[in-house]
Amino acid sequence: MSIRVIVRLAAALLAVAGCSALDLQGSIARVDPPARLQFDLSLVRKGQLLAAMGNCFSCHTLPDGQPYAGGVPLRTHFGTIHGTNITPDPETGIGAWSQAAFARALREGVSRDGHLLYPAFPYDHFTHLTDEDIAALYAFLMTRDPVRSEPLANHLVFPLQFRPLIAAWNALYVRQGPLSRQEAQSDEWNRGAYLVESLAHCAGCHSPRDTLGGEKRDAYLAGGDAEGWHATALNRQSPSPIAWTVSALSGYLRTGLATDHAITAGPMQDVVRNLSRADAADVRAVAIYIQAQMTPPNVEREAREAASRKKAAQGSLMVVQPLTPLPVADESVLALGATVYANSCAACHDAGREFSSNTALRLPLAVAMHLSDPRNLVHIIREGIEPPDGQTGLWMPPFEGSLTDEQLTALVIWLRRQCTDAPPWTDVAGAVKQVRSNP
Ligand code: HEC
Ligand code: HEC
Ligand code: HEC
């Protein structure tokens, strides 16, 4: 982050902090850890399904670490913040937290002892949770195995180590209180809206953020950033080459895969891993609500769908005729790109996806080709695809060791031209370099 942005950020935060009179919160008394048997089993089970919808595991569990014991580094523009220990260990976890303290953390972003929590913890979404759902989450976490695990130090840009500043952020961005029901919509739509807005916090990645890291409300689900990836727009600006149906979406959210659509990749893989353990009817409600945000498709999207299907039906990508030929100066780059594709990709991708073999989606149907920048495509080629649970055939090797930057750049330029009618990406070489140095 540049010095200018930091200075602007600090000035804005201090200005708001000054006028909104820092409302410091008190501490809530410690309690004895509640006995496991005190919780009703059906409540615990409900909490387990809700925790999966809320992705709690991912931010609070290290790979191969003890469940919910914390220590996960989350890299933000403002520094690195660690997911904390939320097992019921009374000293290093939340064992001494009453349900009231737990509810306050989720709704207001305040820890039991009164310190303000960083919004890397999505309490700006969890704030809309109902009392019943908070009780179920509490029952679930309080019946996990307690793990002793000290919190790790965070590394934040100056002056954000100073937690009271978060009060200013909260005043700007956190709207507490329940969501209002839309009477004109179905029960399932309303359930989906509640889950997406609160627990599932989809907009946390899929909406763009402003300089202070708050979600832009006027660009709801219009596409955002997550861990160096672009999180695709899920509103009417959806770049998907094929329009999403409710059944394709709910299948994708539970398995990571849908016929005619790209497989899940990057940070979304983890979201899907969690959703596969959530309640199936709830995931369908999410799909209903999200699909409604994407409709009705505009004329441009319908034309893109027809063109993508036509290109995919032509078989080999080598023979597809581009609509907008590049200037002649780039012929050698295109020739190199075509050669790399023929040698490294065609064997799997020209065949078209067969679910029982390891052949793969025809690339004009892959959403990564249709985005406004090439980051996701570069990530996928460099890192390959680990199949989602239960889809063992669908594996793609990583190419980071076998393609040079020059080859990768040429391939990406050529693929964009063969797969879409969109304008060429600018500075592909820069994106390749950025992904390599910032994996
Ligand atoms: C996107 C990552 C992310 C997700 C998802 C997430 N958390 Fe957290 N959570 C964090 C981070 C980071 C912190 C620590 C913030 C800080 O130290 O200021 C935190 C802190 C907390 C705290 C406060 C702990 C303390 O000691 O102060 C609680 C309670 C909590 N999370 C519960 C949950 C629950 C329940 C869920 C699922 C419904 C969840 N979290 C999902 C990132 C996440
Ligand atoms: C941690 C960040 C993150 C969260 C949270 C998240 N997503 Fe994503 N999502 C991504 C990224 C990054 C991509 C792009 C990579 C890919 O296509 O797999 C993506 C892709 C998708 C796609 C594919 C879009 C297309 O047109 O191909 C859908 C659908 C989707 N997300 C839905 C959701 C829903 C619904 C939620 C909430 C339940 C959600 N996501 C939460 C990061 C996230
Ligand atoms: C061994 C077979 C194989 C090879 C070789 C291969 N892929 Fe893939 N690729 C797959 C499979 C399997 C998938 C995931 C399943 C699907 O989408 O059908 C995939 C998915 C993709 C996706 C879509 C990912 C997403 O998020 O939707 C892109 C883009 C892609 N590959 C590009 C390439 C490029 C470019 C090359 C050459 C450098 C390549 N692949 C080489 C098998 C392969």
XYZ file of N, CA and C in Angstrom, residues 2 7 24 35 74 80 84 100 121 141 184 190 251 266 274 291 382 386 404 408:
60
model
N 0.512 2.249 -0.778
C 1.372 3.422 -0.872
C 1.213 4.306 0.362
N -1.720 7.561 4.561
C -1.945 8.858 5.185
C -3.415 9.245 5.074
N -16.110 3.363 23.782
C -15.374 2.193 24.243
C -16.300 1.265 25.002
N -20.974 -26.827 30.804
C -20.804 -28.266 30.609
C -21.393 -28.673 29.261
N -4.376 -14.005 7.995
C -5.188 -13.452 6.911
C -4.484 -12.202 6.417
N -1.307 -8.174 8.324
C -1.692 -9.562 8.561
C -2.386 -9.688 9.916
N -8.405 -16.171 15.550
C -8.093 -16.497 16.943
C -8.562 -17.902 17.314
N -23.803 -14.146 25.984
C -23.956 -12.708 25.725
C -22.659 -12.120 25.159
N -12.494 -10.182 10.504
C -13.559 -11.038 11.055
C -14.869 -10.414 10.562
N -19.799 -24.439 19.174
C -18.400 -24.166 19.525
C -18.067 -24.602 20.946
N -42.597 -9.370 -1.160
C -42.916 -9.755 -2.540
C -42.168 -11.022 -2.966
N -36.067 -15.233 0.665
C -35.767 -14.498 1.895
C -34.751 -15.235 2.760
N -25.721 -26.882 -7.415
C -24.764 -27.974 -7.583
C -23.333 -27.469 -7.441
N -9.119 -21.430 -6.577
C -8.653 -20.384 -5.671
C -9.441 -20.356 -4.365
N -16.630 -25.843 2.583
C -17.486 -25.601 3.750
C -18.968 -25.795 3.402
N -29.030 -16.326 -7.878
C -29.465 -16.375 -9.280
C -30.387 -15.192 -9.582
N -0.676 -21.581 -13.533
C 0.514 -21.801 -12.699
C 0.286 -22.856 -11.633
N -6.656 -28.768 -8.173
C -6.852 -29.949 -7.321
C -8.335 -30.253 -7.374
N 7.940 -20.737 -19.136
C 8.617 -19.482 -18.791
C 7.572 -18.361 -18.755
N 4.084 -18.219 -20.887
C 2.810 -18.065 -20.183
C 2.088 -16.808 -20.675
